[in-house]
Short mmCIF file of C-alpha atoms and ligand atoms in Angstrom, two decimals:
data_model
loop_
_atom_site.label_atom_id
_atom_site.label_comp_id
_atom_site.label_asym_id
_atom_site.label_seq_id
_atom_site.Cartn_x
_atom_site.Cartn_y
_atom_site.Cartn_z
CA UNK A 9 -12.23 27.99 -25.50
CA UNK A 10 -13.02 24.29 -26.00
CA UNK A 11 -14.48 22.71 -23.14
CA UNK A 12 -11.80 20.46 -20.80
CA UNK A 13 -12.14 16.31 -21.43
CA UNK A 14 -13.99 15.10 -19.02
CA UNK A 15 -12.14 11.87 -17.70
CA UNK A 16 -14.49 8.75 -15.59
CA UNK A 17 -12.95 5.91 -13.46
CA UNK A 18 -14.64 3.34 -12.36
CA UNK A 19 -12.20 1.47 -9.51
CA UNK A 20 -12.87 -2.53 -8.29
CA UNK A 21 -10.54 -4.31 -6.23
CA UNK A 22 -7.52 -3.46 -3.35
CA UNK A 23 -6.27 -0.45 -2.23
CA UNK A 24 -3.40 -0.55 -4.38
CA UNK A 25 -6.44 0.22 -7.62
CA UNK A 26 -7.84 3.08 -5.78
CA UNK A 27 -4.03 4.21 -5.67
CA UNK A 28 -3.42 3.66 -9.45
CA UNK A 29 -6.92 5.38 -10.43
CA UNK A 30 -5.47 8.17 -8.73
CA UNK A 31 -1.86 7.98 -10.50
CA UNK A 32 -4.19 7.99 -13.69
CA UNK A 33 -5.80 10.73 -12.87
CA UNK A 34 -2.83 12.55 -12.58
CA UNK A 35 -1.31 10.98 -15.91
CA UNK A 36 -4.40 12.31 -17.21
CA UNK A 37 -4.58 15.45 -15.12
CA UNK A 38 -1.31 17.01 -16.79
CA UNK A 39 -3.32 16.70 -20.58
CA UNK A 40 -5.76 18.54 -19.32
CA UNK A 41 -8.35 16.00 -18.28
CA UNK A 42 -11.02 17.20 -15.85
CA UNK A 43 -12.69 14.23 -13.54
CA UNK A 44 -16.17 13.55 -13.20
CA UNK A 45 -18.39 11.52 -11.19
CA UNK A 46 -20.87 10.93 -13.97
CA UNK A 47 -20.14 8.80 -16.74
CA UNK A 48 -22.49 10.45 -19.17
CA UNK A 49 -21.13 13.15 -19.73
CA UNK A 50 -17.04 11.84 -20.25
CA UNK A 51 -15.13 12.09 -22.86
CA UNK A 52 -13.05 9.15 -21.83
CA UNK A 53 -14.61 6.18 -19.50
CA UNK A 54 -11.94 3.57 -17.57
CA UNK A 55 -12.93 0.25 -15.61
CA UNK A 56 -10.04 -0.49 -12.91
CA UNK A 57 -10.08 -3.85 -12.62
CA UNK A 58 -9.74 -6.85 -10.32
CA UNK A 59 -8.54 -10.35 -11.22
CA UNK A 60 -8.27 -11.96 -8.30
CA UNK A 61 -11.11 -14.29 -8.39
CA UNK A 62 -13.20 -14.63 -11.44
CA UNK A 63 -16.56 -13.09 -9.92
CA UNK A 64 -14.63 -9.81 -9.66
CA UNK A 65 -13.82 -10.39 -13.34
CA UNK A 66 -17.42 -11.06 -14.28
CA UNK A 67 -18.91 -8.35 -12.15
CA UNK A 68 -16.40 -5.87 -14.48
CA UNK A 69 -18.04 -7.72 -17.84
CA UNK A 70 -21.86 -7.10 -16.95
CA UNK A 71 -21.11 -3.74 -15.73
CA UNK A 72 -18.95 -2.97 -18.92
CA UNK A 73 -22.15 -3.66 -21.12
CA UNK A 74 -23.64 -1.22 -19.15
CA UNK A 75 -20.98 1.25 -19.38
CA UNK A 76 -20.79 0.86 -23.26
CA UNK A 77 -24.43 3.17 -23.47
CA UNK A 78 -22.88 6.28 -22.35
CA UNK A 79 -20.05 5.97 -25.02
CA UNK A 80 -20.91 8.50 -27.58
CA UNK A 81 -18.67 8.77 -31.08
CA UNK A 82 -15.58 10.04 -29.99
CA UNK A 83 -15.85 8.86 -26.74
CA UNK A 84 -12.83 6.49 -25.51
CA UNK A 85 -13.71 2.99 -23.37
CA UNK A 86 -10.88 1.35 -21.72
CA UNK A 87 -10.15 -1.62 -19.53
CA UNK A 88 -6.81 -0.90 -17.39
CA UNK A 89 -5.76 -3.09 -14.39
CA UNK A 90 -4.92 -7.10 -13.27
CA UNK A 91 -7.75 -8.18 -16.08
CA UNK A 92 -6.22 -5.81 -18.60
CA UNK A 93 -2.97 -7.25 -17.90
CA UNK A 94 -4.38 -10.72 -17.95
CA UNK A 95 -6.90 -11.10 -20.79
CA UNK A 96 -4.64 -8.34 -22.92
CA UNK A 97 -6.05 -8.45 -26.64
CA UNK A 98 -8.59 -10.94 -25.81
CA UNK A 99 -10.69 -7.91 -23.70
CA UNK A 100 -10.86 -6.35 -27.37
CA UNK A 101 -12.18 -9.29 -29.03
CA UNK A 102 -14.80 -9.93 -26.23
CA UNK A 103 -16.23 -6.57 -25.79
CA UNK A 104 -16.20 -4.46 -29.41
CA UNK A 105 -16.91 -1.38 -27.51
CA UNK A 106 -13.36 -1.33 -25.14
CA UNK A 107 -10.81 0.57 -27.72
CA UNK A 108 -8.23 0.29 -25.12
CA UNK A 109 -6.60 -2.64 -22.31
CA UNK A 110 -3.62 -1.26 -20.28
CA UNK A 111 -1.99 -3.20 -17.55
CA UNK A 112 -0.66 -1.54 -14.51
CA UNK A 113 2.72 -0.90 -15.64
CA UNK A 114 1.94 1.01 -18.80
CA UNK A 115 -0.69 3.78 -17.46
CA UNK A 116 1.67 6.22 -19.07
CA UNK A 117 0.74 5.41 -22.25
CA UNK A 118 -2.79 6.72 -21.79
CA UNK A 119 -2.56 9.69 -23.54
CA UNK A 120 -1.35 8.56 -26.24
CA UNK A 121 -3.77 4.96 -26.60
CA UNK A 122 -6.44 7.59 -26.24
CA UNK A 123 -5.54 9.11 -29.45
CA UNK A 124 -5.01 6.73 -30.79
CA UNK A 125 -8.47 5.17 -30.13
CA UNK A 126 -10.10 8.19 -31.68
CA UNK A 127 -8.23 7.45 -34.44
CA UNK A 128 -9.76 4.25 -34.82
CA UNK A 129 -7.37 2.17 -33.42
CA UNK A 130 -7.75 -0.30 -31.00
CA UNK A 131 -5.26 -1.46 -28.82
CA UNK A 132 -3.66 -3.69 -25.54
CA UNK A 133 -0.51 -2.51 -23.68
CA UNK A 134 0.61 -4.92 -20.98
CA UNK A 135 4.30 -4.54 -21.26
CA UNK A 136 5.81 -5.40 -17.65
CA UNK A 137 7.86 -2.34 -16.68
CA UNK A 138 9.99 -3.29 -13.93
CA UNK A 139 11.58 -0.12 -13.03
CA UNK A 140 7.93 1.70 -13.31
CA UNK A 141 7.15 3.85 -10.32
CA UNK A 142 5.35 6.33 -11.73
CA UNK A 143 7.59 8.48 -9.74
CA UNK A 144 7.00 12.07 -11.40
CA UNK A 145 3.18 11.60 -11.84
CA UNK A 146 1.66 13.44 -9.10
CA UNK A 147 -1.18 11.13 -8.06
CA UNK A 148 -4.69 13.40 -8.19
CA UNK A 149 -6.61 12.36 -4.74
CA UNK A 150 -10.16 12.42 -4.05
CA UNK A 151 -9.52 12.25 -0.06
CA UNK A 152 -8.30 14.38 1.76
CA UNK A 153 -8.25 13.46 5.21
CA UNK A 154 -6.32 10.47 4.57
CA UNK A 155 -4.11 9.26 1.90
CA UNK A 156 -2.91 5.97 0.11
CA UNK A 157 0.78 6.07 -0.89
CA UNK A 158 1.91 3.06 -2.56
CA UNK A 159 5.41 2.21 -1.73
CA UNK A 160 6.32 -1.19 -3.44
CA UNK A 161 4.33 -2.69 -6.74
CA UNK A 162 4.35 -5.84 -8.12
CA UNK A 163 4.90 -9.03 -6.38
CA UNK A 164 7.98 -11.67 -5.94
CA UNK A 165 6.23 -14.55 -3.72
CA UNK A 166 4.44 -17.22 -5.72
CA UNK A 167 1.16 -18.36 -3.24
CA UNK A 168 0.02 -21.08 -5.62
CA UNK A 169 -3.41 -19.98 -5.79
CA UNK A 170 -2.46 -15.72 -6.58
CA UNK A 171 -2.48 -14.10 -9.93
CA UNK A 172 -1.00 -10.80 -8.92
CA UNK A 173 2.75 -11.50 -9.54
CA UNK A 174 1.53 -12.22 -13.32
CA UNK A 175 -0.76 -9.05 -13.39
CA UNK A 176 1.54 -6.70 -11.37
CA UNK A 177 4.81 -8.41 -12.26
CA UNK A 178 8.13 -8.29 -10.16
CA UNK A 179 8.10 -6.65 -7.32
CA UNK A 180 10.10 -3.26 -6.93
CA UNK A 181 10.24 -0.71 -4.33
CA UNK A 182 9.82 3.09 -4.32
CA UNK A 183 12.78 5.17 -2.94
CA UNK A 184 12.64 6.25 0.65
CA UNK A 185 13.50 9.74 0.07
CA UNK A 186 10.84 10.02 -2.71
CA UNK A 187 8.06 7.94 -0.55
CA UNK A 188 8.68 10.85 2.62
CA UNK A 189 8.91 14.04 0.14
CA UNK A 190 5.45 13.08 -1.24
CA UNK A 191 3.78 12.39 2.78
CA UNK A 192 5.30 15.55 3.36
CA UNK A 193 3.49 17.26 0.68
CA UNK A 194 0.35 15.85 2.04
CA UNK A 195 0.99 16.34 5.56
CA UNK A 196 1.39 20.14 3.85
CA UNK A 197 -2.18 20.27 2.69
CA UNK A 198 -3.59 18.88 5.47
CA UNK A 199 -3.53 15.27 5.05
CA UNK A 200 -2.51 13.46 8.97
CA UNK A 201 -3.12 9.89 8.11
CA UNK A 202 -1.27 8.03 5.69
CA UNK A 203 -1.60 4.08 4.35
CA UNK A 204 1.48 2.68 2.55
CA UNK A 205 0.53 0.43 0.34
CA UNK A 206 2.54 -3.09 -1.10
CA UNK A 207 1.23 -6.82 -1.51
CA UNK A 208 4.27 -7.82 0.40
CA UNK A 209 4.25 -3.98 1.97
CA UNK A 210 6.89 -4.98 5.22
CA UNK A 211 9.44 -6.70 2.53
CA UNK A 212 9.93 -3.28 1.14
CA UNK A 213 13.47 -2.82 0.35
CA UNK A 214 14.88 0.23 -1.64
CA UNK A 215 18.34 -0.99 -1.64
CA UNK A 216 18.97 1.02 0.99
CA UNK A 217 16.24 1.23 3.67
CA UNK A 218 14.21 -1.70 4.62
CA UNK A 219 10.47 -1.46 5.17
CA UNK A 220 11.75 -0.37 9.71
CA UNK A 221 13.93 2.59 7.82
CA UNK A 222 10.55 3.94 6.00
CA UNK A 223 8.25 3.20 9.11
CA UNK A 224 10.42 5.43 11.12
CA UNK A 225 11.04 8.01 8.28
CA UNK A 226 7.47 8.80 7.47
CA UNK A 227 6.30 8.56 11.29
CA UNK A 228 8.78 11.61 11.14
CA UNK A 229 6.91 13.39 9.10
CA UNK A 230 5.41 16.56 10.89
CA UNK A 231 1.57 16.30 10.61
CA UNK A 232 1.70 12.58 10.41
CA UNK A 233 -0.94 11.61 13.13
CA UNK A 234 -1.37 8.18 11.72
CA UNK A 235 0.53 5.79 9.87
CA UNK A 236 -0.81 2.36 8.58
CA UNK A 237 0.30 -0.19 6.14
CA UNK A 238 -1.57 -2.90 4.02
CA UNK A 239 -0.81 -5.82 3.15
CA UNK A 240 2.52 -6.96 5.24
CA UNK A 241 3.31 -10.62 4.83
CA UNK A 242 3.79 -12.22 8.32
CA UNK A 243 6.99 -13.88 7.86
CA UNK A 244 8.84 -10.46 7.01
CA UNK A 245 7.96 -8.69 10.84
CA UNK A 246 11.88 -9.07 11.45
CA UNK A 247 12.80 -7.92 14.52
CA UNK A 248 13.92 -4.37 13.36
CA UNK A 249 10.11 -4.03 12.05
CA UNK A 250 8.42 -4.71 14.99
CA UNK A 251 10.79 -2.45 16.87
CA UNK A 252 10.19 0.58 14.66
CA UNK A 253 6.24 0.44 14.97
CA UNK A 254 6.67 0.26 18.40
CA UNK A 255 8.77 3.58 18.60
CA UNK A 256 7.12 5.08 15.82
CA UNK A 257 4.23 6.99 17.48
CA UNK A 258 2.14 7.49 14.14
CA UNK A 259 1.99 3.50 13.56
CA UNK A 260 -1.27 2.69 14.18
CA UNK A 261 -2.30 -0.51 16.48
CA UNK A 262 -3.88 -2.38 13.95
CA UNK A 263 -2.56 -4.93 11.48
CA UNK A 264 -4.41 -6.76 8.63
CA UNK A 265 -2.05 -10.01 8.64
CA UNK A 266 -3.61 -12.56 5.49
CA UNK A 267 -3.10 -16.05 7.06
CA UNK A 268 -5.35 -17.53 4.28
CA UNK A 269 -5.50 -20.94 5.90
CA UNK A 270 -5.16 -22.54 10.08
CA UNK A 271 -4.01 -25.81 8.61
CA UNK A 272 -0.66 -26.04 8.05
CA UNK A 273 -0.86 -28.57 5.23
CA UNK A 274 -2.91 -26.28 2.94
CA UNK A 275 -0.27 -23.50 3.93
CA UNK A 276 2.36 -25.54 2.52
CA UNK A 277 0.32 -26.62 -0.72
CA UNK A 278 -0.22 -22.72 -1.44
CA UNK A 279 3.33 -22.50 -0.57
CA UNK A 280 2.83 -19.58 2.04
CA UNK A 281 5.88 -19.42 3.90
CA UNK A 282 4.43 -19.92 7.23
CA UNK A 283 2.83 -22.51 8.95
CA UNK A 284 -0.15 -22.43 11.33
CA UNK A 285 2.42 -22.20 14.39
CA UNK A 286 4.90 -19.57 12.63
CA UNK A 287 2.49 -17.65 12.15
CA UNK A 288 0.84 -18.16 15.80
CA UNK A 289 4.22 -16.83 16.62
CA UNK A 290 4.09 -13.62 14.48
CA UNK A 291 0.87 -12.75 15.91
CA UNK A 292 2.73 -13.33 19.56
CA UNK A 293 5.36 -10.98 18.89
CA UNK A 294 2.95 -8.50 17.47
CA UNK A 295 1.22 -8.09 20.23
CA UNK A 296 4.14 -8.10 22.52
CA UNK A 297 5.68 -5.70 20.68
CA UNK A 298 2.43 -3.37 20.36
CA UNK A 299 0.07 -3.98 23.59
CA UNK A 300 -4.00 -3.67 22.25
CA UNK A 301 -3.08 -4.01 18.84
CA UNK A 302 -6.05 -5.55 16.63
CA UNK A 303 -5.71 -7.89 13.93
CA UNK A 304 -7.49 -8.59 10.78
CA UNK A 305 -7.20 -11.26 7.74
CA UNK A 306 -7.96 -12.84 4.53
CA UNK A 307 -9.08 -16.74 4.33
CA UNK A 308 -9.60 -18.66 1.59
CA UNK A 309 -11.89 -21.58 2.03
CA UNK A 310 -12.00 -24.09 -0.30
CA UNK A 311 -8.41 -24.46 -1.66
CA UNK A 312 -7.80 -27.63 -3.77
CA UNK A 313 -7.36 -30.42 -1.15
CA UNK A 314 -8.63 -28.84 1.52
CA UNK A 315 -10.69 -31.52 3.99
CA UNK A 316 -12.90 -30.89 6.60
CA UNK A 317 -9.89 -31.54 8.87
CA UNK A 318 -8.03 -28.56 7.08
CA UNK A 319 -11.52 -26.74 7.46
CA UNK A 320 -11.89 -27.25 10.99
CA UNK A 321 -8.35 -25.70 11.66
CA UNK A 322 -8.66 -22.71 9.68
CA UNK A 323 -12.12 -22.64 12.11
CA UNK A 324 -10.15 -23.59 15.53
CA UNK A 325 -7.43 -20.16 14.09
CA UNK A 326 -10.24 -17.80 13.82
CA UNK A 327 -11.00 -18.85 17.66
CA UNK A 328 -7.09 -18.78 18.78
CA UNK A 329 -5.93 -15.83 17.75
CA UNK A 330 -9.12 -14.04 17.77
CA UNK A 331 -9.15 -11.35 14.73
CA UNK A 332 -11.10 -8.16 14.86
CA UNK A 333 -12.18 -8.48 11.46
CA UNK A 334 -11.93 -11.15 8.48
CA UNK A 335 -12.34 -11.02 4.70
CA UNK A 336 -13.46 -14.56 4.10
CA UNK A 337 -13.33 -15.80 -0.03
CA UNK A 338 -14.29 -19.22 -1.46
CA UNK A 339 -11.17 -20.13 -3.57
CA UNK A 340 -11.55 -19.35 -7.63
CA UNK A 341 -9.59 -20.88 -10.25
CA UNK A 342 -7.07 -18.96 -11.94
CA UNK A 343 -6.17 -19.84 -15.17
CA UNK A 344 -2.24 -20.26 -15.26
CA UNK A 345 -1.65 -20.40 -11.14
CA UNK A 346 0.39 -23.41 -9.97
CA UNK A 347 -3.05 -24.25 -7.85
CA UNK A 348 -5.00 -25.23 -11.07
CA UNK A 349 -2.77 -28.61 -11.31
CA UNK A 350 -3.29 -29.54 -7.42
CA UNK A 351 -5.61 -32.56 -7.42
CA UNK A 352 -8.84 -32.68 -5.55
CA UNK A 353 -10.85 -29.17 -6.44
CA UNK A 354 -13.60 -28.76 -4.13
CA UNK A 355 -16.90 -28.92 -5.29
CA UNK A 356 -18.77 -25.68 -5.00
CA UNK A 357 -21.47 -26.60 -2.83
CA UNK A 358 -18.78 -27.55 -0.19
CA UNK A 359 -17.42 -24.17 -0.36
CA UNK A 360 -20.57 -21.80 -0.15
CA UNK A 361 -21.54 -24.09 2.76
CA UNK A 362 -17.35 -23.79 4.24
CA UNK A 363 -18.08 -19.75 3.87
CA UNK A 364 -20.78 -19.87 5.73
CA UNK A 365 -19.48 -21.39 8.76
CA UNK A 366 -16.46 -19.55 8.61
CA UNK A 367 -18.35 -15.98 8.69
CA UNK A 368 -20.51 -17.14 11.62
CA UNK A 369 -17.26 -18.07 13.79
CA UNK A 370 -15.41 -14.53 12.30
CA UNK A 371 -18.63 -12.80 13.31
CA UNK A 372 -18.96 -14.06 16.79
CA UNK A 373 -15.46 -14.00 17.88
CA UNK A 374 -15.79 -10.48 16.39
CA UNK A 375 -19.05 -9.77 18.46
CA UNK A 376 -17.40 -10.70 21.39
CA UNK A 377 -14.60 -8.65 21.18
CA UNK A 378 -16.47 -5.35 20.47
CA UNK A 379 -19.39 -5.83 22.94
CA UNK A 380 -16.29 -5.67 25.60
CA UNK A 381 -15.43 -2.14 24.12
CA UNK A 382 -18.58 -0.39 24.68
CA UNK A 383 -18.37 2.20 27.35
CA UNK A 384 -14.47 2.48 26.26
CA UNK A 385 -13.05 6.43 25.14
CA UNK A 386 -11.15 6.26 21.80
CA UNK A 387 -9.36 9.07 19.86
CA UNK A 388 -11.23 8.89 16.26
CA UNK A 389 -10.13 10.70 13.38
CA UNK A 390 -14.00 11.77 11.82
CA UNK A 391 -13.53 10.76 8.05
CA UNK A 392 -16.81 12.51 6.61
CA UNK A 393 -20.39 11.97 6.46
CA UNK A 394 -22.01 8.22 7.22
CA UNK A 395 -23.87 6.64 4.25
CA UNK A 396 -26.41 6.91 7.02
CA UNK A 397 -28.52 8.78 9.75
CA UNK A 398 -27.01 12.06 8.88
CA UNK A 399 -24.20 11.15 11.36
CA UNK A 400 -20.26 11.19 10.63
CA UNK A 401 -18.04 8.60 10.47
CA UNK A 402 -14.79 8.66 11.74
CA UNK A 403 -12.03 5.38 12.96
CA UNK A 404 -10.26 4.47 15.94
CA UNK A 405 -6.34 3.42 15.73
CA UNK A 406 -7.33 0.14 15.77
CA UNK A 407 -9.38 0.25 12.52
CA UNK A 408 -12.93 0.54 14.31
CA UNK A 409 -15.58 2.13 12.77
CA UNK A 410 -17.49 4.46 15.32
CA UNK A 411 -20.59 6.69 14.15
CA UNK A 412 -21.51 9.88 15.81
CA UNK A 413 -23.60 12.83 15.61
CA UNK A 414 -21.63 16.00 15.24
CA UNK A 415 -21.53 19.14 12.44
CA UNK A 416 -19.34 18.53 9.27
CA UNK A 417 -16.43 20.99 10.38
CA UNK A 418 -15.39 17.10 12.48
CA UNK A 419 -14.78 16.37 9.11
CA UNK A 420 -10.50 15.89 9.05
CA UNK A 421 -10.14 16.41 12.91
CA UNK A 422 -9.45 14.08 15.82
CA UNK A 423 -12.35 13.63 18.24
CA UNK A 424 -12.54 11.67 21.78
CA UNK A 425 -15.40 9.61 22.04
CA UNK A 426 -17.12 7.16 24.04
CA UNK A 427 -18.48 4.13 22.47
CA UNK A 428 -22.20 3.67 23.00
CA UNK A 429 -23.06 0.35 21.62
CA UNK A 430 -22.42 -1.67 19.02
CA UNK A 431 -23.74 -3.82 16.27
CA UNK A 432 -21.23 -6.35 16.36
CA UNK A 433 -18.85 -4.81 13.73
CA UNK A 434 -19.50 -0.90 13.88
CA UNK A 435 -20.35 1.71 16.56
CA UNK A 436 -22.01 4.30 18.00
CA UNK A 437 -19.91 6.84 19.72
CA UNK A 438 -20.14 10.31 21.44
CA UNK A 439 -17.76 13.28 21.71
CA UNK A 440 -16.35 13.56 25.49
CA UNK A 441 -14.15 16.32 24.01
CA UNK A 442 -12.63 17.74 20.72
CA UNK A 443 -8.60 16.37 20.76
CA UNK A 444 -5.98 18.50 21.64
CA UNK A 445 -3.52 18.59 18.56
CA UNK A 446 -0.09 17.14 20.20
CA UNK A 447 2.08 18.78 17.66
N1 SAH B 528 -0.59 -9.63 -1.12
C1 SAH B 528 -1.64 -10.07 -0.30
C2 SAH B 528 -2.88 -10.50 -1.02
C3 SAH B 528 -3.26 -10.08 -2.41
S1 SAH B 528 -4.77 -10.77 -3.06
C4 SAH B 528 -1.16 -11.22 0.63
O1 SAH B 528 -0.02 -11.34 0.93
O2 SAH B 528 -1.94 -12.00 1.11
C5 SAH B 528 -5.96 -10.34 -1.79
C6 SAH B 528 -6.62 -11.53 -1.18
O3 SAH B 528 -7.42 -12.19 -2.15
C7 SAH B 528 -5.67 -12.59 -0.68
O4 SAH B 528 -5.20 -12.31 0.60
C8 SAH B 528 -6.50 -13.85 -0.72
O5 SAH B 528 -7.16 -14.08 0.49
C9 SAH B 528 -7.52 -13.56 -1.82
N2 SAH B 528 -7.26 -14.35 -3.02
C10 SAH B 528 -6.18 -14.29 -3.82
N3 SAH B 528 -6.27 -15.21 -4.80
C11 SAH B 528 -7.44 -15.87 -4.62
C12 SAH B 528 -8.11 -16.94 -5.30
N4 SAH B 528 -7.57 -17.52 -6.37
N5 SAH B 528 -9.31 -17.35 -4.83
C13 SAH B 528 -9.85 -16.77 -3.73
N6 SAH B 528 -9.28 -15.77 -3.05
C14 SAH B 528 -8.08 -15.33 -3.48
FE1 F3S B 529 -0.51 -12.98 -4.10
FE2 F3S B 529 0.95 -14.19 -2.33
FE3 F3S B 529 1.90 -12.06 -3.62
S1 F3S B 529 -1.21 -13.74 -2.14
S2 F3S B 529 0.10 -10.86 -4.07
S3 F3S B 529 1.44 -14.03 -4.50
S4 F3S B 529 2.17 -12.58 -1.46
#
């Protein structure tokens, strides 16, 4: 029997391209593709890419022209993903080694690009498919313990400075029914914590249910321990939302809520729809509605316009609300974003040295806010083993990272611990005793 094609996947970016990498291994998975962790020895090789900010972009380049060694004759190279979509045929001209660019709506055409590339023939599919939800591939996970499940693609707001709605295109949501029958099948093999996935993930809508509907639905689920959803927008917490993750036991007390800017006149330029008091108020309700709940965010610095003023506020928000965690980004052109036309780019130097105050403030406030946990019990779910130390790693509800010492059969299960210290960011934790299953 001829050996099984051997299929490689590289993945940069969000969530949501972890998710897709998975929906192409399953594409891929049904012709008989067999993954593997070692790009010499695959038949077919795929970068997942990011285009959010041109250093992800470049990052993908350098590390194609090392990919391109391990291509053999036969062998297939492909770019799929928000650059695919973006640079289409232009990926082929640049690099003579990619046969094949496929943006995220066309990963069903795989197969058949592949064959095409061994053929000879090199081509870019970036057809926007609406109505694509890959609903009858069955995604092919790597973990186990917990799952991404992408509920909504594409995106319908227009932040001035975003290329996703022209990599992902519009925005369409998964059906309810079909989002709970697939949790259910991993809640059958063992899976208890789930992340839904969207870039506007609480404005899900499937004509039916709204984004309170699916909370409830798949905190149903039995074996759903944990439920938690990335990336809500904070103007869409209606009322109904914020009531159905307080009921829903599963829904997890943590919430990564993107502000992006504390000044409300750079809100308006990137034409969030919040400003810095609405979305003072979301964070209120938030944590009226869920008592301990953490919070986490995205800020750009940098953003065409932005003064020291504007700086200082985005600073002065970090402070106020007090997040748990930041991902802090200098702003980066994108080509064909309203944002290129705003007068006033900052230079770069003003940025790197922007970032760098930011991260201290994120870090302290951050610092702060753990130190007071130490000596605190927390139910952790162990995820597997540390990168470190021999230990295991395993989260809190609130999205803390705690490692411990403990044998690898943790590995899936719920543990109680005590926090022993911390670094500022992470900690170290110790069983007080293994978690009764409450189901
Ligand atoms: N849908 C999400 C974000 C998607 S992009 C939301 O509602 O916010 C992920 C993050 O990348 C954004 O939150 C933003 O902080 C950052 N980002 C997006 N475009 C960027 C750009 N041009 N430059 C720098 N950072 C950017
Ligand atoms: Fe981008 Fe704004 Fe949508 S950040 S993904 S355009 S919500």
């Amino acid at each position: 029997m001829p050996r099984a094609p051997r299929i490689y996947i590289e993945t940069y970016g969000c969530q949501m391209n972890v998710s897709d990498s998975e929906l192409m291994f399953g594409v891929l998975g049904r012709e008989g593709y067999v993954r593997t962790e070692d790009p010499a020895e695959a038949d077919v090789l795929l970068v997942n890419t990011c285009a959010v900010r041109d250093h992800a972009e470049q990052r993908v380049l350098g590390r194609m022209g090392e990919l391109k060694r391990y291509k053999r004759p036969g062998d297939v190279l492909g770019v799929v993903g928000c650059m695919a979509q973006r640079l289409g045929p232009k990926l082929l001209e640049r690099v003579p080694q990619v046969d094949l660019v496929i943006g995220p709506d066309g990963y069903r055409g795989l197969p058949e690009l592949i064959a095409r590339a061994r053929e000879g023939e090199r081509a870019a599919e970036t057809t926007f498919r609406s109505w694509e939800h890959y609903e009858d591939v069955p995604p092919v996970r790597e973990r186990q313990v917990s799952a991404f499940v992408t509920v909504q693609r594409g995106c319908d707001y227009r932040c001035t400075f975003c290329i996703v709605p022209m990599t992902r295109g519009p925005e369409r949501s998964r059906k309810l029914a079909d989002v709970v029958r697939e949790v259910s099948g991993l809640a059958e093999s063992g899976t208890s914590e789930v992340t839904l996935l969207g870039q506007t993930v609480n404005s899900y809508h499937d004509g039916d249910h709204d984004f309170a509907d699916l909370l409830r639905a798949v905190g149903a689920v039995a074996g759903i321990r944990r439920l938690r959803f990335t990336s809500p927008y904070a103007t869409d917490f209606t009322p109904r939302v914020l009531a159905a993750m307080a009921e829903t036991p599963a829904v997890c007390e943590h919430v990564h809520l993107p502000v992006q800017s504390g000044s409300s006149r750079t809100l308006k330029r990137m034409l969030r729809r919040y400003d810095r008091e609405a979305y003072l108020e979301v964070v209120r309700a938030l944590r009226e509605a869920i008592p301990g709940i953490a919070l986490s965010t995205d800020i750009i610095v940098g953003f065409p316009g932005e003064t020291e003023a504007d700086f200082a506020e985005t600073l002065s928000l970090v402070e106020q609300v007090a997040f748990d965690d930041a991902y802090t980004f200098k702003y980066s052109v994108r080509e064909g974003t309203p944002a290129v036309r705003i007068k006033d780019h900052v230079a770069e130097e003003i940025k790197t040295e922007r970032i760098g105050r930011l991260i201290q403030v994120v870090r302290h406030v951050a610092k702060q806010k753990n130190i007071a946990l130490v000596g605190t019990t927390h139910d952790v779910l162990v995820e597997g083993p540390a990168k470190r130390g021999g230990l295991l790693q395993a989260r809190t509800r609130t999205n803390k990272i705690a490692l411990l010492e403990g044998p690898t059969d943790w590995i899936g299960t719920y543990v109680n611990v005590r926090f022993t210290g911390t670094t500022g960011s992470t900690f170290t934790a110790m069983r007080e005793a293994l978690v009764e299953s409450w189901q």
